[in-house]
Every structure is written in structure tokens, then in C-alpha cells.
């Protein structure tokens, strides 16, 4: 017989939409089998009823024939021949009645019992398991939804324990019920054949036994044929018994292996995070905005397909494209007091998706997988091996590098100077330019300086203090001053907006070279990797001729303001152009009056060089504007000197001659020179 289609029990834990679709096909097949078996049962029951009726009718006929001689007819009452003939007929018909009774018993045992058992036991078992599976699946969805709504800020251990226990129980019940449901549906494919062949086999054997009493010539032909059918039925039964044993063993193995995975947030020491994945699939909660401040969360099945992120709802035949994740950025975020949330931003920054995983392990694996796909590792021949090498390089990169002082000591003892060609790469490899190798660490970065991973600006405090002392309005609850400085109220020549994510900042000592920025990038990226800090604050960077602003993209509140005159160096990474940083030098800051120099590091969407070019253009415009103002001030000062103007007939002043202008300019320059020397 041809092979039997089976449901994969191993995929019951994942419970993917593809498995649900295949389950739907088997359920449709089970419904068709049930409908057909019901019709066949009715037809066979009519045969059985007809045979019982025939047996009863034959027995009644024999009884009536035997009672013929007891009848008292008015005419021909003493007809002995007729009575003897009828007695012979009654004897033969009585024997036939006995054969029909035996046939009825055989039909009840060999034909009606198997199909009745299949209808009442096997098909009802399928319906019962289906209802139990639906209830378990709904209970699991309710438990997962309740667990997803657990508050991270107001965490109640008792409520959390109850919810996690509810998730564990519902997930285990769903998994076990689904495995038994799959086993019953797989077994039904065998029982379908048995339920069709066994009743027919019993029916034919009963008829042959019935006809053997009258015709021995008919039996040999049917016995050979039915013997083959009986052998085939026995083979199918043995195959079914073997397959049932294998499925039962599979259920036991999967129950033991999946016990740790029933918990929504498993212990990472027992279930480690795999950061080398280039493909991943599973259920996530996706955030959908329903209004200006309201949103809803939908649970869907997400999976990666090449460089695309796809989603698929239950009941859908195929998945739909969510976004292209090539060259995208992904980070963990805090969203609406929900746990394990992360945000994916497309390479152009125009599309953002906020998703919630079921556990910390799942969240970290999704972030690592999308990072690997963003680097296009999936296009290589061995993507997981390359991803493992990249992650291993990243782990090696976070190992603290030897201090610059040690390198100086090694150079003193005659060791060759090792020039390093580039700074931190996008994968986290530790390199530096040759200029750094001859500098001391103390000349670049302040000793024992902390790294700020949140947006904290020393100049914002100075600016707020100056605004308060000057009486420039009140400060609103979002941290903005009520009135802006006079120079920002005017329209600026340059307005450029960029999307950036703040990585960190730290105090530095040297501002002479961009190598300071490269070293700061290395230390901040290493610190993030060591401490598993994935969350980044996304802002809009506004570049004008007066200042740089970090603006909240949702509330449009200015988070930070950097005066353009305080920005001394701005540079991008030599290899990863998405990384950029600038050094900010404040006029005051330390208690001893020394200025504070801080390096800020950001990540942009493939436009780090554009941001640096924009900052350079802004400084050029500001410089030329300042030169124009000085020129105007000088001309005004020169024109205000007490020279006797020549007046025309209409009383208007005349323009000074060229010689007078030169004399005035020479006088002003001489006065400025004497004042500067004094």
C-alpha cells in the first residue's frame, strides 16, 4: 500500500502557522472520513437489519409450515401428502433459517462491530481531542497575553509567580494535548483503511460460510481472494502498532526535552542564548498605533526570509513583508511598561517596528539575528560559521587593550613600534591609527572617567543657569526654557535634520586630533558589549549656524543644546561611517576653573559623513557671519568719527572719498594695535 501522510509531532512545540495549516488539512480529512463512515455504517446497518429480518422471516415461515397439519380447513382437511411435503419444506427452511441466524451473528461480529467501534470510539476520540486542544490553545493564548501585560516597574512577585505558573501549565497542557491530537490524527490514517477493509472482509467471510452449506465449489475462489485481503489487513495493523510505539516514544522524549522551554522566561544558564543565528522564527507582540497616544498589541508569527522580516497570522496561507532589514539597526527599548521590547529601524529611517518577545533569551536572540542579517552574513556559504567568527571577534574586541604607558615602556626597551592602521571597526575589532601609538592614554582620556550611556550634558546645566540668572522665562516640565536666546529666534541660514542614536559620552583631555574620538568610540563600544547594554536613545539632530540640538522625535522637546562655538572636533569612524562623534569644550566646568572637554558618540543611518560636513558648513557660515559683523562694526566706528561732512544743496551727507576712507581705516587700525599692545 502507498505511504501514509503524517503530522510532524516534533513541530508541535513551535506551533507555527505552517503546522496549523497542515493540521487543518488533516482535520478536513478526518471530517471527510467521518462523513463517509457514517454513510457506510448506515448502509451496512441496513444489510444487518435485512439479514435479521430474513432470518426471522425464514424462521417464521418454517414455523408456519410445521403448523400446517394442525390447521382445520373445511375442505381437504386430511391431505397427508400436502402435509408431508410441507413438513419437508419446513425442515429445509428451518435449516435455512438456522443458517441465516448464523449469518446474522457473523455479520454482527465481523461487519458491524468494527465499523461501529471505529465510529463510536475512534472518530469521537478525534472530536474530543480537537475540543480539548482548542481549549488548551485558548488558555495558553490568554496566559501569554496576561504574562505580556506584566508591569516591569510595579513588579509583584506573587502575581508574577502565579502568571508564570499559569503560562507553564497552559503551555505544557497545549503541547501535550497537541502531541496526542497529532498522534490520533496520524493513527486515523491507518484506522481509515482498517475500518473500510475489516467490515467488508467480515461480510464476505460470513457470506462464504453461509454459502458453504449449499455450495462447496464457490468457497475456494473466494477464500484465496479473501485470504490475501486478510493478510494485507494484518500487515497494516502490525505497521500501525509499530508506528504508535514510535510516536509514543517521541512524545516521551519531547516532553523531557521541552520541560525547560515551557517557562516563558527560562534560566539563561540552562538555556543559553544563541547569537550566531541568521534565521529565526517565533511569535512576537507587535505594537500598532491606534491614535495619537494610544496603541494596541497584536500577537503574530514572525520569521526572517533572507534580508526580509515577515509576519503571518494564524489562518493565513502565507506571510507578508514587514520591512527590509538589510543595513537596518536594532536595539532594546522601553515601551509602554512592557518587558523584552526591541525596535527595528530601516536603513533609511523611514520605517520603525517595535516588537515584544516572550523572554529575555528570545529578545536577545532576535536582536543578534537581525544584527547578523543587517551585516548580510546570510549571503555567504556558511552564514552561521561566519556569524560565530564575527561574534567571537566582538568578544575579543571588548577585552581591555594594553595601556599606552605600557607601550611606551616597551618602546623604551627597544621593542619595535607597532603601527595600527585604523580604529574600531563595525564588528568591534580593536585597531588604532599610528598617531595614537605615540601618545599616552592620560593625554587623550581623563583618568577614571565614567562613561555616560544616558543623555547628560554639562553645558545644558550652564545654559540653564545663565538663562535663570538673566531672567529668561521659566523652565517647563520637559526641561526646555521658556524663552530661547535672541540668536535662535532669528531665522538661521542652515537647518538640517538627521536621525541619530546616542551611544555614550565621556570626558577627554586632548582635542588636537580625531584619534581622541576613535579611542572614545572603542571604549564606549567595548563597555556596551561588556555590560550587555543594547538600549539606545534615538533623537533628531538639528544642525544650525548657532548650535546643535538633540530633539525628542515624539514630543519635539529639546533634550540637549550644544553651542556651535563649543564644538571643536567632529569626525566619523574610518571604517564604519555610521559612527560619528564630536568633542565639546565648555568655557567653565571644573572647580578650579579649567574647561571641561567631553566627547559624544552617536550612531546614524548611513550618513555620518553628511552630519560632519553639515557641522563644518555651519561653522564656516558662522565664521563668515562673524567676520561680516566685525567689518560692519568697524565701518560704523570709522563713520562715527567727528569729520566735517560736506553737505549738498539739499542738506544730504556725501559719501567719503577713497583717501578719507583709507585715513580712517589707518587710524582705527593704529588705535586697535596700541590698545592690544597695552
XYZ file of C-alpha atoms in Angstrom:
678
model
C 0.000 0.000 0.000
C 1.176 3.588 -0.576
C 2.821 5.566 2.230
C 0.815 7.252 4.950
C 0.930 11.041 5.364
C 1.769 12.068 8.922
C 1.725 15.195 11.037
C 5.206 16.141 12.418
C 4.990 15.711 16.182
C 8.396 17.381 16.575
C 6.939 20.730 15.428
C 4.114 20.794 17.957
C 6.115 22.907 20.404
C 6.817 25.653 17.869
C 3.154 25.653 16.786
C 3.904 27.590 13.602
C 1.206 28.698 11.134
C 2.549 26.107 8.659
C 1.926 23.368 11.214
C -1.551 24.782 11.887
C -2.267 24.813 8.140
C -1.168 21.184 7.819
C -3.297 20.364 10.870
C -6.260 21.964 9.109
C -5.751 19.616 6.148
C -5.762 16.589 8.451
C -8.871 17.894 10.233
C -10.648 18.268 6.893
C -9.614 14.711 6.035
C -10.930 13.487 9.396
C -14.234 15.243 8.775
C -14.487 13.631 5.322
C -13.699 10.209 6.816
C -16.367 10.739 9.472
C -18.999 11.700 6.910
C -18.186 8.784 4.614
C -18.009 6.296 7.522
C -21.428 7.444 8.711
C -22.944 6.702 5.308
C -21.183 3.345 5.089
C -22.351 2.478 8.594
C -25.964 3.196 7.649
C -25.704 1.017 4.537
C -24.156 -1.893 6.441
C -26.693 -1.490 9.205
C -29.434 -1.902 6.619
C -27.759 -5.132 5.468
C -27.617 -6.335 9.025
C -31.237 -5.389 9.657
C -32.268 -7.042 6.403
C -30.389 -10.206 7.342
C -32.033 -10.278 10.741
C -35.372 -9.715 9.101
C -34.648 -12.506 6.596
C -33.644 -14.873 9.372
C -36.733 -14.036 11.379
C -38.941 -14.340 8.275
C -37.397 -17.697 7.374
C -37.876 -18.982 10.888
C -41.488 -17.777 10.845
C -42.065 -19.489 7.509
C -40.667 -22.765 8.857
C -42.884 -22.486 11.910
C -45.961 -21.813 9.816
C -45.194 -24.764 7.595
C -44.882 -27.012 10.620
C -48.264 -25.861 11.887
C -49.948 -26.635 8.590
C -51.110 -30.058 9.703
C -52.756 -28.586 12.736
C -54.887 -26.356 10.664
C -58.563 -27.273 10.290
C -59.718 -26.424 6.800
C -63.346 -27.020 5.823
C -62.243 -28.708 2.682
C -59.410 -31.206 2.163
C -58.503 -31.346 5.790
C -56.991 -34.831 5.548
C -54.407 -34.081 2.765
C -51.397 -36.023 4.156
C -49.232 -35.599 1.027
C -49.536 -31.902 1.283
C -48.741 -32.032 4.942
C -45.730 -34.314 4.391
C -44.444 -32.100 1.588
C -44.833 -29.010 3.679
C -43.050 -30.718 6.548
C -40.106 -31.425 4.256
C -40.153 -27.794 3.147
C -40.405 -26.722 6.760
C -37.391 -28.853 7.617
C -35.327 -27.391 4.771
C -36.497 -23.877 5.508
C -35.759 -24.406 9.178
C -32.213 -25.386 8.268
C -32.001 -22.299 6.089
C -33.324 -20.248 8.990
C -30.574 -21.615 11.181
C -28.004 -20.693 8.507
C -29.437 -17.178 8.296
C -29.280 -16.860 12.072
C -25.613 -17.893 11.984
C -25.055 -15.398 9.162
C -26.716 -12.630 11.220
C -24.432 -13.408 14.151
C -21.373 -13.379 11.901
C -22.421 -10.084 10.350
C -22.852 -8.555 13.805
C -19.390 -9.703 14.911
C -17.348 -9.341 11.716
C -19.060 -6.459 9.919
C -20.998 -4.255 12.337
C -18.654 -4.402 15.337
C -15.511 -2.993 13.584
C -17.303 -0.119 11.861
C -19.358 0.661 14.977
C -16.193 0.712 17.092
C -14.484 2.986 14.557
C -17.475 5.322 14.540
C -18.183 5.413 18.269
C -14.652 5.220 19.638
C -12.050 6.446 17.141
C -13.975 9.271 15.473
C -15.382 10.526 18.773
C -11.869 10.448 20.230
C -10.719 12.745 17.414
C -13.567 15.184 18.127
C -12.871 15.115 21.866
C -9.138 15.735 21.378
C -9.933 18.564 18.986
C -12.128 20.285 21.583
C -9.520 19.761 24.326
C -6.794 21.127 22.029
C -8.840 24.227 21.211
C -9.460 24.857 24.908
C -5.758 24.352 25.755
C -4.679 26.637 22.896
C -7.092 29.367 24.023
C -5.943 29.018 27.639
C -2.319 29.353 26.533
C -3.092 32.469 24.486
C -4.861 34.016 27.477
C -1.938 33.132 29.784
C 0.640 34.534 27.355
C -1.407 37.715 26.943
C -1.624 38.113 30.709
C 2.115 37.486 31.070
C 2.882 40.048 28.357
C 0.990 42.682 30.292
C 3.080 42.195 33.444
C 4.353 45.536 34.660
C 8.087 45.963 34.756
C 8.003 48.988 37.051
C 5.452 47.703 39.571
C 6.533 44.120 39.741
C 4.626 41.917 42.182
C 6.454 38.668 42.852
C 3.284 36.851 43.898
C 1.343 37.902 40.823
C 4.383 37.238 38.626
C 4.755 33.746 40.076
C 1.082 32.970 39.536
C 1.191 34.240 35.965
C 4.386 32.330 35.149
C 2.932 29.156 36.676
C -0.214 29.697 34.602
C 1.896 30.092 31.448
C 3.899 26.966 32.323
C 0.774 24.885 32.951
C -1.091 26.130 29.868
C 1.923 25.720 27.569
C 2.577 22.214 28.839
C -1.080 21.276 28.511
C -1.246 22.685 24.987
C 1.946 20.890 23.942
C 0.880 17.543 25.380
C -2.654 17.817 24.018
C -1.332 18.808 20.599
C 1.063 15.843 20.507
C -1.710 13.386 21.427
C -4.042 15.070 18.937
C -1.415 14.694 16.193
C -0.898 11.048 17.184
C -4.636 10.369 16.951
C -4.844 12.041 13.531
C -1.840 10.071 12.274
C -3.334 6.859 13.633
C -6.623 7.712 11.928
C -4.920 7.363 8.544
C -4.282 3.699 9.348
C -7.625 3.105 11.009
C -9.370 4.567 7.985
C -8.123 1.692 5.854
C -8.781 -0.869 8.540
C -12.313 0.408 9.142
C -13.108 0.042 5.451
C -11.491 -3.330 4.874
C -12.360 -5.199 8.056
C -16.185 -4.879 7.777
C -16.074 -5.883 4.134
C -13.833 -8.791 4.991
C -16.216 -9.904 7.740
C -19.205 -9.514 5.461
C -17.668 -11.663 2.711
C -16.440 -14.332 5.122
C -19.906 -14.565 6.650
C -21.487 -14.924 3.222
C -18.956 -17.587 2.243
C -19.654 -19.515 5.431
C -23.336 -19.215 4.644
C -22.896 -20.439 1.081
C -20.629 -23.306 2.119
C -23.669 -25.126 3.385
C -25.098 -25.199 -0.105
C -22.173 -24.832 -2.486
C -18.661 -26.079 -1.881
C -17.499 -25.059 -5.332
C -17.790 -21.352 -4.562
C -15.655 -21.321 -1.460
C -12.168 -21.986 -2.897
C -12.253 -18.984 -5.237
C -13.389 -16.534 -2.543
C -11.175 -17.980 0.143
C -7.985 -17.286 -1.838
C -9.044 -13.725 -2.552
C -10.181 -13.000 0.972
C -7.072 -14.649 2.373
C -4.945 -12.057 0.590
C -7.139 -9.257 1.909
C -6.863 -10.619 5.419
C -3.081 -10.799 5.128
C -2.928 -7.177 3.967
C -5.104 -6.066 6.874
C -2.829 -7.834 9.322
C 0.231 -6.151 7.804
C -1.358 -2.713 8.137
C -2.261 -3.485 11.718
C 1.308 -4.523 12.542
C 2.635 -1.365 10.846
C 0.174 0.752 12.819
C 1.219 -0.859 16.089
C 4.890 -0.183 15.325
C 4.240 3.440 14.358
C 2.180 4.006 17.501
C 5.082 2.744 19.610
C 7.498 5.109 17.836
C 5.154 8.094 18.307
C 4.676 7.305 21.973
C 8.452 7.188 22.455
C 8.782 10.501 20.576
C 6.203 12.057 22.874
C 8.146 10.953 25.932
C 11.448 12.294 24.545
C 9.916 15.637 23.571
C 8.223 16.026 26.944
C 11.544 15.545 28.720
C 13.465 17.852 26.355
C 10.835 20.604 26.342
C 10.195 20.838 30.056
C 12.588 23.782 30.477
C 11.098 25.576 27.480
C 7.589 25.653 28.922
C 8.609 28.546 31.154
C 8.151 31.898 29.386
C 11.496 33.243 30.659
C 13.849 30.240 31.049
C 17.068 30.341 33.030
C 19.878 31.503 30.671
C 22.345 29.187 32.383
C 20.257 26.167 31.381
C 19.036 27.502 28.021
C 21.879 29.685 26.655
C 21.395 32.461 24.102
C 22.495 31.629 20.558
C 23.992 34.768 18.972
C 25.116 33.051 15.745
C 21.695 32.734 14.132
C 20.971 34.100 10.667
C 17.378 32.828 10.605
C 14.759 32.933 13.333
C 11.036 32.441 13.685
C 8.570 32.683 16.533
C 5.665 34.571 17.995
C 6.110 38.265 18.865
C 3.812 41.034 20.000
C 3.793 43.918 17.542
C 2.810 47.454 18.503
C 0.235 49.213 16.316
C -0.692 52.840 16.841
C -4.429 53.404 17.088
C -4.285 57.134 17.825
C -2.016 59.966 18.796
C -1.217 58.487 22.207
C -2.978 55.109 22.135
C -1.720 51.836 20.709
C -2.621 48.151 20.558
C -0.501 44.999 20.629
C -1.145 42.038 18.317
C 0.477 38.628 18.629
C 1.732 37.341 15.285
C 4.177 34.787 13.980
C 7.358 36.483 12.696
C 10.133 34.898 10.663
C 13.124 36.031 8.655
C 13.422 35.245 4.959
C 16.754 36.314 3.528
C 17.057 40.033 4.250
C 13.330 40.492 4.952
C 11.300 40.311 8.146
C 7.958 38.591 7.542
C 4.844 38.137 9.667
C 1.978 35.692 9.438
C -1.253 35.473 11.398
C -2.961 32.228 12.276
C -5.128 31.064 9.451
C -3.122 32.870 6.758
C -1.726 30.781 3.934
C 1.485 32.798 3.549
C 3.356 35.564 5.374
C 3.561 39.242 4.491
C 6.558 41.571 4.336
C 7.088 43.730 7.425
C 10.286 45.530 6.430
C 13.675 45.144 4.766
C 16.273 44.524 7.473
C 19.393 44.822 5.330
C 21.601 47.567 6.842
C 18.940 48.212 9.484
C 19.534 49.000 13.131
C 18.032 47.155 16.089
C 18.116 47.967 19.785
C 16.315 47.140 23.017
C 13.835 49.835 24.064
C 11.417 50.636 26.864
C 7.892 50.784 25.510
C 4.653 51.222 27.446
C 5.900 49.438 30.550
C 6.335 46.155 28.657
C 9.182 43.717 29.074
C 11.608 42.437 26.435
C 10.817 45.068 23.772
C 13.124 45.920 20.895
C 12.946 48.350 17.995
C 13.962 47.818 14.363
C 14.694 50.882 12.211
C 15.117 50.566 8.447
C 18.307 51.751 6.775
C 16.678 55.000 5.628
C 15.000 55.627 8.988
C 11.542 55.868 7.408
C 10.111 52.666 8.883
C 10.201 51.619 12.545
C 8.809 48.446 14.108
C 8.510 47.889 17.871
C 8.202 44.233 18.883
C 7.959 42.362 22.180
C 9.462 38.919 22.759
C 8.261 36.334 25.253
C 11.544 36.097 27.173
C 14.878 37.803 27.626
C 16.575 34.938 25.763
C 14.189 35.296 22.837
C 14.678 39.070 22.776
C 18.480 38.826 22.730
C 18.387 36.138 20.037
C 16.121 38.290 17.846
C 18.453 41.283 18.278
C 21.531 39.175 17.481
C 19.856 37.536 14.471
C 18.724 40.850 12.981
C 22.192 42.303 13.570
C 23.713 39.353 11.698
C 21.225 39.763 8.843
C 21.845 43.514 8.768
C 25.513 42.756 8.052
C 24.388 40.490 5.152
C 26.081 37.457 6.640
C 23.226 35.286 5.353
C 24.512 35.747 1.767
C 27.686 33.747 2.496
C 28.043 29.999 2.077
C 28.367 29.231 5.809
C 26.432 32.057 7.484
C 26.361 30.583 10.991
C 30.108 29.920 10.953
C 30.829 33.463 9.794
C 28.415 34.862 12.391
C 30.238 32.878 15.068
C 33.582 34.323 13.922
C 32.186 37.860 13.895
C 30.738 37.473 17.391
C 33.994 35.939 18.616
C 35.879 38.915 17.201
C 33.459 41.215 19.004
C 34.089 39.390 22.278
C 37.827 39.649 21.777
C 37.447 43.348 20.958
C 35.900 44.139 24.329
C 38.982 42.809 26.132
C 40.768 45.871 27.567
C 43.715 46.846 25.410
C 47.150 47.362 26.953
C 47.646 50.884 28.180
C 49.563 53.413 26.187
C 52.003 53.732 29.070
C 52.922 50.049 28.709
C 53.530 50.561 25.010
C 55.852 53.475 25.873
C 57.753 51.222 28.254
C 58.077 48.568 25.569
C 59.384 51.164 23.099
C 61.928 52.305 25.661
C 63.409 48.847 25.848
C 63.950 48.772 22.118
C 60.819 46.895 21.046
C 59.624 47.693 17.527
C 56.852 50.258 17.311
C 53.647 48.572 16.129
C 51.707 50.993 13.999
C 47.994 50.369 13.901
C 46.115 51.380 10.844
C 42.552 52.031 11.839
C 40.240 52.399 14.793
C 37.264 50.376 15.956
C 35.529 48.651 13.078
C 31.846 47.978 12.841
C 32.334 44.463 14.159
C 34.250 45.745 17.179
C 37.840 44.912 16.140
C 40.401 46.864 18.127
C 42.734 48.955 15.988
C 44.020 52.492 16.145
C 45.858 54.960 13.955
C 49.674 55.298 14.164
C 49.281 58.705 15.803
C 47.742 57.124 18.894
C 50.645 54.735 19.426
C 52.953 57.616 20.369
C 50.519 59.228 22.790
C 49.782 58.409 26.393
C 46.321 57.373 27.491
C 46.306 60.218 30.005
C 46.741 62.755 27.189
C 43.554 61.513 25.451
C 41.030 60.382 28.058
C 40.669 61.611 31.608
C 41.734 59.011 34.150
C 38.950 57.088 35.938
C 36.319 58.956 33.943
C 32.859 57.362 33.899
C 31.009 56.625 30.681
C 27.554 58.187 30.390
C 25.108 55.993 28.464
C 22.198 58.393 29.058
C 21.950 61.886 27.626
C 23.618 64.193 30.182
C 25.142 67.470 29.071
C 27.268 69.714 31.302
C 26.578 72.685 29.028
C 22.841 72.279 29.452
C 23.240 72.996 33.152
C 25.397 76.057 32.404
C 22.915 77.245 29.858
C 20.017 76.744 32.247
C 21.888 78.643 34.971
C 22.666 81.505 32.646
C 19.079 81.659 31.467
C 17.842 81.685 35.027
C 20.263 84.401 36.110
C 19.364 86.524 33.093
C 15.650 86.125 33.862
C 14.807 84.409 30.572
C 11.413 82.985 31.451
C 10.545 79.846 33.380
C 11.510 76.270 32.660
C 8.752 73.919 31.517
C 8.388 70.360 32.883
C 10.157 68.902 29.835
C 13.440 70.695 30.555
C 13.160 73.479 27.962
C 13.469 77.108 28.921
C 10.520 79.352 28.361
C 12.377 81.759 26.058
C 15.048 80.938 23.540
C 18.195 83.038 23.159
C 17.980 86.001 20.892
C 20.240 84.470 18.277
C 17.937 81.427 17.879
C 14.789 83.478 17.485
C 16.077 84.678 14.154
C 15.917 82.515 11.049
C 19.128 80.604 10.540
C 20.652 80.192 7.102
C 21.249 76.442 7.685
C 18.658 73.971 9.005
C 19.483 70.274 8.553
C 17.853 67.396 10.475
C 19.368 63.919 10.976
C 18.302 60.779 12.860
C 20.924 59.676 15.405
C 21.136 57.280 18.350
C 23.154 58.237 21.400
C 25.805 55.632 22.301
C 27.611 57.396 25.152
C 29.921 60.193 26.223
C 32.994 60.559 28.376
C 35.438 63.277 29.402
C 38.619 63.619 27.338
C 41.747 65.724 27.680
C 43.053 66.110 24.153
C 41.292 67.971 21.328
C 44.131 68.197 18.815
C 43.269 65.126 16.746
C 40.330 62.960 15.701
C 42.163 59.999 17.257
C 40.583 61.044 20.538
C 37.182 60.361 19.001
C 38.319 56.943 17.710
C 39.608 55.937 21.152
C 36.381 57.135 22.792
C 34.368 55.069 20.285
C 36.417 51.987 21.137
C 35.986 52.381 24.877
C 32.241 53.087 24.688
C 31.527 50.158 22.334
C 33.634 47.859 24.498
C 31.815 48.983 27.653
C 28.427 48.401 25.998
C 29.432 44.893 24.956
C 30.884 44.019 28.370
C 27.819 45.220 30.297
C 25.246 43.980 27.712
C 23.817 47.453 27.142
C 21.664 47.380 23.994
C 19.291 50.263 24.658
C 19.970 53.476 22.736
C 18.115 56.782 22.779
C 17.002 57.892 19.318
C 16.855 61.642 18.659
C 16.713 64.150 15.853
C 19.961 66.141 15.473
C 19.272 69.662 14.202
C 22.305 71.491 12.773
C 22.046 75.294 12.539
C 24.523 78.132 12.292
C 24.156 78.845 16.027
C 24.016 75.460 17.734
C 23.416 71.714 17.585
C 20.183 70.411 19.106
C 19.056 66.937 20.126
C 15.263 66.868 19.810
C 12.878 64.177 21.050
C 11.229 62.768 17.889
C 7.857 62.232 19.595
C 7.409 65.310 21.803
C 9.679 67.680 19.821
C 11.277 68.706 23.129
C 14.902 69.799 23.004
C 16.885 67.312 25.020
C 20.306 68.926 24.594
C 21.684 72.115 23.079
C 25.334 72.487 22.082
C 26.565 75.963 21.070
C 28.336 75.649 17.748
C 31.314 77.612 19.067
C 31.890 74.879 21.687
C 32.230 72.095 19.075
C 35.964 71.808 18.394
C 36.329 68.460 16.541
C 33.807 66.338 14.580
C 34.739 63.083 12.827
C 33.303 59.764 11.639
C 34.767 56.327 12.104
C 37.353 55.383 9.496
C 35.602 52.111 8.554
C 32.071 52.250 9.946
C 30.747 55.548 8.607
C 27.577 55.183 10.668
C 29.554 56.022 13.814
C 30.382 59.664 14.441
C 31.439 61.808 17.358
C 32.262 65.368 18.246
C 34.195 66.987 21.079
C 32.506 69.728 23.073
C 34.576 72.173 25.121
C 32.781 74.305 27.692
C 34.026 77.655 28.952
C 33.781 76.595 32.602
C 33.150 73.380 34.410
C 35.761 72.234 36.889
C 36.033 73.689 40.377
C 39.461 75.078 39.555
C 38.100 76.972 36.566
C 39.531 74.619 33.945
C 37.276 73.937 30.930
C 35.520 70.586 30.583
C 36.038 68.665 27.332
C 33.532 65.889 26.600
C 33.371 63.567 23.584
C 29.879 62.485 22.432
C 29.456 59.372 20.273
C 26.391 58.713 18.069
C 25.185 56.198 15.506
C 23.419 57.462 12.380
C 21.626 55.883 9.443
C 24.472 55.699 6.895
C 25.006 59.473 6.891
C 27.738 60.140 9.461
C 29.894 61.981 6.937
C 26.920 64.125 5.913
C 26.455 65.199 9.523
C 30.136 66.125 9.883
C 30.005 68.014 6.587
C 26.909 69.849 7.782
C 28.610 70.813 11.058
C 31.649 72.048 9.132
C 29.430 74.057 6.802
C 27.613 75.583 9.777
C 30.901 76.639 11.379
C 32.035 78.196 8.084
C 28.799 80.143 7.763
C 29.045 81.244 11.395
C 32.674 82.323 10.875
C 31.844 84.403 7.796
C 28.849 85.906 9.553
C 31.076 86.910 12.473
C 33.614 88.435 10.087
C 30.835 90.405 8.375
C 29.619 91.692 11.731
C 33.133 92.800 12.685
C 33.517 94.552 9.333
C 30.208 96.352 9.815
C 31.182 97.356 13.354
C 34.498 98.687 12.110
C 32.831 100.724 9.355
C 30.287 102.111 11.802
C 33.055 103.065 14.218
C 35.006 104.743 11.394
C 31.989 106.668 10.141
C 31.130 107.931 13.654
C 34.402 109.900 13.996
C 33.936 113.792 14.066
C 34.834 114.610 10.438
C 33.254 117.727 8.864
C 30.884 116.256 6.308
C 30.302 118.010 3.033
C 26.681 118.875 2.570
C 24.947 119.467 -0.735
C 22.327 121.896 -1.632
C 19.578 119.634 -0.339
C 21.291 119.099 3.037
C 22.240 115.358 2.482
C 25.637 113.915 3.556
C 28.055 112.869 0.833
C 29.975 109.603 0.725
C 33.570 109.782 1.968
C 36.282 109.716 -0.664
C 38.636 106.783 -1.023
C 41.554 108.689 0.581
C 39.418 109.625 3.548
C 38.389 106.008 3.972
C 41.998 104.866 3.928
C 42.963 107.510 6.510
C 40.087 106.450 8.722
C 40.972 102.795 8.388
C 44.618 103.521 9.181
C 43.606 105.483 12.251
C 41.334 102.746 13.519
C 43.926 100.044 12.923
C 46.585 102.069 14.701
C 44.314 102.615 17.682
C 43.423 98.919 17.865
C 47.102 97.981 17.662
C 48.011 100.373 20.514
C 45.145 99.048 22.633
C 46.194 95.426 22.034
C 49.846 96.232 22.952
C 48.686 97.962 26.135
